[in-house]
Amino acid sequence: MGRYVARRLLQMIPVFIGSTLLIFLMMYALPGDPVRAMWGEQAVDEAQIAALKHDLGLDLPLWHQYWNYLSGLFQGDFGTQIASQRPVADIIEQAFPVTVRLALFAFVFTVVAGISLGVIAGLRAERWLDKGLLFVTLLLISVPSFVLGYVAQFVFAFQLDWLTPTVQDSENFGDLTMPALVLASLSLAYVTRLTRTSIAENMRADYIRTAVAKGLPRRRVVGVHLLRNSLIPVVTFLGTDLGTLLGGAVVTEGIFNIQGVGFTVFEAINRREGSTVVGIVTLLVIVYLCASLIVDLLYAVLDPRIRYA
């Protein structure tokens, strides 16, 4: 196990460098000059712009800028935002906890509700409950998140007055309820369908028939033998979905006025703040890589036949 983890950690290094280099090159390939944009339409001395670029290291070759970024990254320096001259680490420290709370709320709801509904549908395959759940999940997959967000606002905030239309306090999980459910809707649909398909398929497996023939209680057959083997594809999806929830909340955070990572990245792209975007994406890449490693290790927990040399 230890050798496998060490090998996976070594494999993460080229993936990390390649992904951060790609987003670095993409951001700096965008048209426009973020330093000059600080003055808008006002006339500005070119020498002043050149001096600011020199202070920020933006006059160096692109490979040198990336090397400086990596060097600073290992010291906890994510760079400096051009417009405000604030360290990107401070911006991440302010925005990331907001999105983490929102994403974890959505993730827990996805795991609990999605797996539960999937098990119920899988155990009653081809019955009316199964068909009803498949219709609802297909509807959630088909409806764009921004449409679902505005519909939820209209119904639950303006018509029923159950929830606030926008988030007033990001530390209040009550305010985060509606955006978390909207954010989790697509993931919930996929987890439900994956779990349902896996449960229905494994119900016909020989080891389940053997367990039933041995007279094991139904709860043990479902909870130990059936569920553990059926969760492998679901865990694979959930591992990548956690990173998706953290990075893909741009639309949801915009609709519900949440000052999180998605909102910050959207504003940074509009202002061509490459250092901010690269810093946040770097953190998300680390989350993806760690989640992928945890998922691989969970395979051995769910299926005892899997062993890591």
Coordinates of C-alpha atoms in Angstrom, one line a residue:
M1 CA 0.0 0.0 0.0
G2 CA 2.8 2.4 0.9
R3 CA 4.6 1.8 -2.3
Y4 CA 1.4 2.3 -4.3
V5 CA 0.7 5.7 -2.6
A6 CA 4.3 6.8 -3.2
R7 CA 4.0 5.9 -6.8
R8 CA 0.7 7.8 -7.2
L9 CA 2.2 10.8 -5.5
L10 CA 5.1 10.8 -8.0
Q11 CA 2.6 10.5 -10.9
M12 CA 0.8 13.6 -9.6
I13 CA 3.9 15.8 -10.2
P14 CA 3.7 15.8 -14.0
V15 CA -0.1 16.1 -13.9
F16 CA 0.2 19.1 -11.6
I17 CA 2.8 20.8 -13.7
G18 CA 1.0 20.1 -17.0
S19 CA -2.4 21.4 -15.8
T20 CA -1.0 24.5 -14.1
L21 CA 1.2 25.3 -17.1
L22 CA -1.8 24.9 -19.4
I23 CA -4.0 27.3 -17.5
F24 CA -1.0 29.7 -17.1
L25 CA -0.5 29.8 -20.9
M26 CA -4.2 30.1 -21.6
M27 CA -4.7 33.1 -19.3
Y28 CA -1.7 35.0 -20.6
A29 CA -2.8 34.2 -24.2
L30 CA -6.0 36.2 -23.7
P31 CA -6.1 39.6 -25.5
G32 CA -5.8 42.8 -23.5
D33 CA -3.3 44.3 -21.1
P34 CA -4.5 43.9 -17.4
V35 CA -1.9 46.5 -16.3
R36 CA -3.0 49.2 -18.7
A37 CA -6.7 48.3 -18.0
M38 CA -6.2 49.6 -14.5
W39 CA -6.4 53.2 -15.8
G40 CA -9.4 52.6 -18.1
E41 CA -9.7 55.3 -20.7
Q42 CA -7.4 57.7 -18.9
A43 CA -4.1 58.7 -20.4
V44 CA -1.1 57.2 -18.6
D45 CA 2.6 57.4 -18.9
E46 CA 4.1 54.3 -20.6
A47 CA 7.0 54.5 -18.3
Q48 CA 4.7 54.1 -15.4
I49 CA 3.1 51.0 -17.0
A50 CA 6.6 49.5 -17.7
A51 CA 7.7 50.1 -14.1
L52 CA 4.6 48.3 -12.7
K53 CA 5.1 45.4 -15.1
H54 CA 8.7 45.2 -13.9
D55 CA 7.7 45.2 -10.3
L56 CA 5.2 42.4 -11.0
G57 CA 7.6 40.4 -13.2
L58 CA 5.3 40.7 -16.2
D59 CA 8.1 41.9 -18.4
L60 CA 10.0 38.6 -18.1
P61 CA 9.7 35.8 -20.7
L62 CA 6.7 33.6 -20.2
W63 CA 8.8 30.5 -19.1
H64 CA 10.5 32.7 -16.5
Q65 CA 7.2 34.0 -15.2
Y66 CA 5.9 30.4 -14.8
W67 CA 9.1 29.3 -13.1
N68 CA 8.8 32.2 -10.6
Y69 CA 5.2 31.2 -10.0
L70 CA 6.1 27.6 -9.2
S71 CA 9.0 28.7 -7.0
G72 CA 6.8 31.0 -5.0
L73 CA 4.0 28.4 -4.8
F74 CA 6.2 26.1 -2.8
Q75 CA 6.7 29.0 -0.3
G76 CA 2.9 29.6 -0.1
D77 CA 3.0 32.6 -2.5
F78 CA 0.2 32.4 -5.1
G79 CA 1.1 35.6 -6.7
T80 CA -0.3 39.2 -6.5
Q81 CA -3.5 40.5 -7.9
I82 CA -2.7 43.3 -10.4
A83 CA -5.6 45.7 -9.8
S84 CA -5.6 45.7 -5.9
Q85 CA -2.0 44.6 -5.3
R86 CA -3.4 42.1 -2.8
P87 CA -1.7 38.7 -2.4
V88 CA -3.8 36.1 -4.3
A89 CA -3.4 33.9 -1.1
D90 CA -5.5 36.5 0.8
I91 CA -8.2 36.4 -1.9
I92 CA -8.3 32.6 -1.8
E93 CA -8.4 32.7 2.0
Q94 CA -11.5 35.0 1.8
A95 CA -13.4 33.2 -1.0
F96 CA -12.5 29.5 -0.6
P97 CA -14.2 28.8 2.7
V98 CA -17.5 30.2 1.3
T99 CA -17.4 27.8 -1.6
V100 CA -16.2 24.9 0.6
R101 CA -19.2 25.3 2.8
L102 CA -21.5 25.5 -0.2
A103 CA -19.8 22.5 -2.0
L104 CA -19.7 20.3 1.2
F105 CA -23.4 21.0 1.8
A106 CA -24.2 20.0 -1.8
F107 CA -21.8 17.0 -1.6
V108 CA -23.4 15.6 1.5
F109 CA -26.9 16.0 0.1
T110 CA -25.8 14.3 -3.1
V111 CA -24.2 11.3 -1.3
V112 CA -27.1 10.8 1.2
A113 CA -30.0 11.4 -1.1
G114 CA -28.5 10.1 -4.3
I115 CA -27.3 6.8 -3.0
S116 CA -30.5 6.3 -1.0
L117 CA -32.8 7.0 -4.0
G118 CA -30.5 4.8 -6.2
V119 CA -30.8 1.9 -3.9
I120 CA -34.5 2.2 -3.6
A121 CA -34.9 2.4 -7.4
G122 CA -32.4 -0.5 -8.0
L123 CA -34.2 -2.8 -5.6
R124 CA -37.5 -2.0 -7.3
A125 CA -36.2 -2.0 -10.9
E126 CA -38.9 -1.6 -13.6
R127 CA -41.6 -0.7 -11.1
W128 CA -43.5 2.6 -11.0
L129 CA -41.2 4.1 -8.3
D130 CA -38.1 3.2 -10.4
K131 CA -39.6 4.7 -13.5
G132 CA -40.7 7.9 -11.6
L133 CA -37.2 8.4 -10.2
L134 CA -35.6 7.9 -13.7
F135 CA -38.0 10.5 -15.1
V136 CA -37.1 13.0 -12.3
T137 CA -33.4 12.5 -12.7
L138 CA -33.6 12.9 -16.5
L139 CA -35.4 16.1 -15.9
L140 CA -32.7 17.4 -13.6
I141 CA -30.0 16.5 -16.1
S142 CA -31.9 18.2 -18.9
V143 CA -32.6 21.5 -17.1
P144 CA -29.7 24.0 -17.1
S145 CA -28.5 25.0 -13.6
F146 CA -29.3 28.7 -14.2
V147 CA -32.9 27.9 -15.1
L148 CA -33.2 25.7 -12.0
G149 CA -31.7 28.4 -9.9
Y150 CA -34.1 31.1 -11.0
V151 CA -37.1 28.7 -10.7
A152 CA -36.1 27.8 -7.2
Q153 CA -35.8 31.5 -6.3
F154 CA -39.2 32.3 -7.7
V155 CA -41.0 29.4 -6.1
F156 CA -39.3 29.0 -2.7
A157 CA -38.4 32.7 -2.0
F158 CA -40.9 34.9 -3.8
Q159 CA -44.0 32.7 -3.9
L160 CA -43.7 30.5 -0.7
D161 CA -41.4 32.8 1.2
W162 CA -39.6 29.8 2.8
L163 CA -36.1 30.9 2.0
T164 CA -34.2 34.1 1.2
P165 CA -33.7 34.8 -2.5
T166 CA -30.0 35.6 -2.1
V167 CA -27.4 34.6 0.5
Q168 CA -27.1 37.2 3.2
D169 CA -24.7 35.3 5.5
S170 CA -22.4 32.7 3.9
E171 CA -21.7 31.2 7.3
N172 CA -25.4 30.5 7.8
F173 CA -26.3 27.0 6.4
G174 CA -29.9 28.1 6.3
D175 CA -29.1 30.7 3.7
L176 CA -27.0 28.2 1.8
T177 CA -29.8 25.6 1.6
M178 CA -31.3 26.7 -1.7
P179 CA -28.1 27.3 -3.7
A180 CA -26.6 24.1 -2.3
L181 CA -29.6 22.1 -3.6
V182 CA -29.4 23.8 -6.9
L183 CA -25.7 23.1 -7.2
A184 CA -26.2 19.5 -6.2
S185 CA -29.1 18.8 -8.6
L186 CA -27.1 17.6 -11.5
S187 CA -24.8 15.5 -9.3
L188 CA -27.8 14.0 -7.5
A189 CA -29.3 12.9 -10.8
Y190 CA -26.1 11.2 -11.9
V191 CA -25.4 9.5 -8.5
T192 CA -29.0 8.2 -8.4
R193 CA -28.8 6.7 -11.9
L194 CA -25.4 5.2 -11.3
T195 CA -26.4 3.6 -8.0
R196 CA -29.7 2.4 -9.5
T197 CA -28.0 0.8 -12.5
S198 CA -25.2 -0.8 -10.4
I199 CA -27.7 -2.2 -7.8
A200 CA -30.0 -3.6 -10.5
E201 CA -27.1 -5.3 -12.3
N202 CA -25.5 -6.8 -9.1
M203 CA -28.9 -8.1 -7.9
R204 CA -28.6 -10.7 -10.7
A205 CA -25.0 -11.6 -9.8
D206 CA -24.2 -15.2 -8.5
Y207 CA -22.8 -14.0 -5.2
I208 CA -26.1 -12.3 -4.3
R209 CA -28.0 -15.5 -5.2
T210 CA -25.6 -17.5 -3.0
A211 CA -26.0 -15.1 -0.1
V212 CA -29.8 -15.3 -0.4
A213 CA -29.7 -19.1 -0.6
K214 CA -27.5 -19.3 2.5
G215 CA -30.4 -17.6 4.4
L216 CA -28.6 -14.4 5.2
P217 CA -30.9 -11.6 6.4
R218 CA -32.0 -9.2 3.6
R219 CA -30.4 -6.2 5.4
R220 CA -27.0 -8.0 5.4
V221 CA -27.3 -9.0 1.8
V222 CA -28.1 -5.5 0.7
G223 CA -26.0 -3.5 3.1
V224 CA -22.8 -5.6 3.0
H225 CA -22.7 -7.7 -0.1
L226 CA -24.8 -5.7 -2.6
L227 CA -24.1 -2.1 -1.6
R228 CA -20.3 -2.4 -1.2
N229 CA -19.8 -3.8 -4.6
S230 CA -22.3 -1.5 -6.3
L231 CA -20.7 1.7 -4.9
I232 CA -17.4 1.4 -6.8
P233 CA -18.6 3.3 -9.9
V234 CA -20.5 5.8 -7.6
V235 CA -17.4 6.5 -5.5
T236 CA -15.4 7.1 -8.7
F237 CA -17.9 9.7 -9.8
L238 CA -18.1 11.3 -6.4
G239 CA -14.3 11.7 -6.2
T240 CA -14.2 13.9 -9.3
D241 CA -17.5 15.5 -8.5
L242 CA -16.2 17.1 -5.3
G243 CA -13.7 19.1 -7.3
T244 CA -16.4 19.9 -9.9
L245 CA -18.6 21.3 -7.1
L246 CA -15.8 23.5 -5.9
G247 CA -14.9 24.9 -9.3
G248 CA -18.2 24.7 -11.1
A249 CA -20.3 27.0 -8.8
V250 CA -19.9 30.1 -11.0
V251 CA -23.5 30.2 -12.2
T252 CA -24.9 29.2 -8.8
E253 CA -22.8 31.8 -6.9
G254 CA -23.8 34.5 -9.4
I255 CA -27.5 33.8 -9.1
F256 CA -27.5 33.7 -5.3
N257 CA -24.9 36.5 -4.8
I258 CA -22.3 34.3 -3.1
Q259 CA -18.8 35.8 -2.9
G260 CA -17.0 32.5 -3.4
V261 CA -14.4 30.9 -5.7
G262 CA -16.7 30.8 -8.8
F263 CA -17.7 34.4 -8.5
T264 CA -14.0 35.4 -7.9
V265 CA -12.8 33.5 -10.9
F266 CA -15.5 35.0 -13.1
E267 CA -14.5 38.5 -12.1
A268 CA -10.8 37.8 -12.5
I269 CA -11.3 36.5 -16.0
N270 CA -13.3 39.6 -17.0
R271 CA -10.4 41.8 -15.7
R272 CA -7.7 39.5 -17.2
E273 CA -6.3 38.9 -13.7
G274 CA -4.2 35.9 -14.7
S275 CA -2.5 35.5 -11.4
T276 CA -5.8 35.2 -9.5
V277 CA -7.3 32.6 -11.9
V278 CA -4.1 30.6 -12.0
G279 CA -3.8 30.6 -8.2
I280 CA -7.4 29.4 -7.6
V281 CA -7.2 26.8 -10.4
T282 CA -3.9 25.5 -8.8
L283 CA -5.7 24.9 -5.6
L284 CA -8.6 23.2 -7.4
V285 CA -6.0 20.9 -9.2
I286 CA -4.6 19.9 -5.9
V287 CA -8.1 19.0 -4.6
Y288 CA -8.8 17.0 -7.8
L289 CA -5.5 15.0 -7.4
C290 CA -6.1 14.3 -3.7
A291 CA -9.7 13.2 -4.3
S292 CA -8.5 10.9 -7.1
L293 CA -6.0 9.3 -4.7
I294 CA -8.6 8.8 -2.0
V295 CA -11.0 7.2 -4.5
D296 CA -8.4 4.7 -5.5
L297 CA -7.7 3.8 -1.9
L298 CA -11.4 3.4 -1.2
Y299 CA -11.7 0.7 -3.9
A300 CA -9.8 -1.7 -1.6
V301 CA -12.1 -0.8 1.3
L302 CA -15.3 -1.5 -0.8
D303 CA -14.0 -4.6 -2.6
P304 CA -11.6 -6.8 -0.5
R305 CA -10.5 -8.6 -3.7
I306 CA -8.6 -5.4 -4.7
R307 CA -5.1 -5.3 -3.4
Y308 CA -2.4 -2.7 -4.0
A309 CA 1.1 -4.0 -4.5

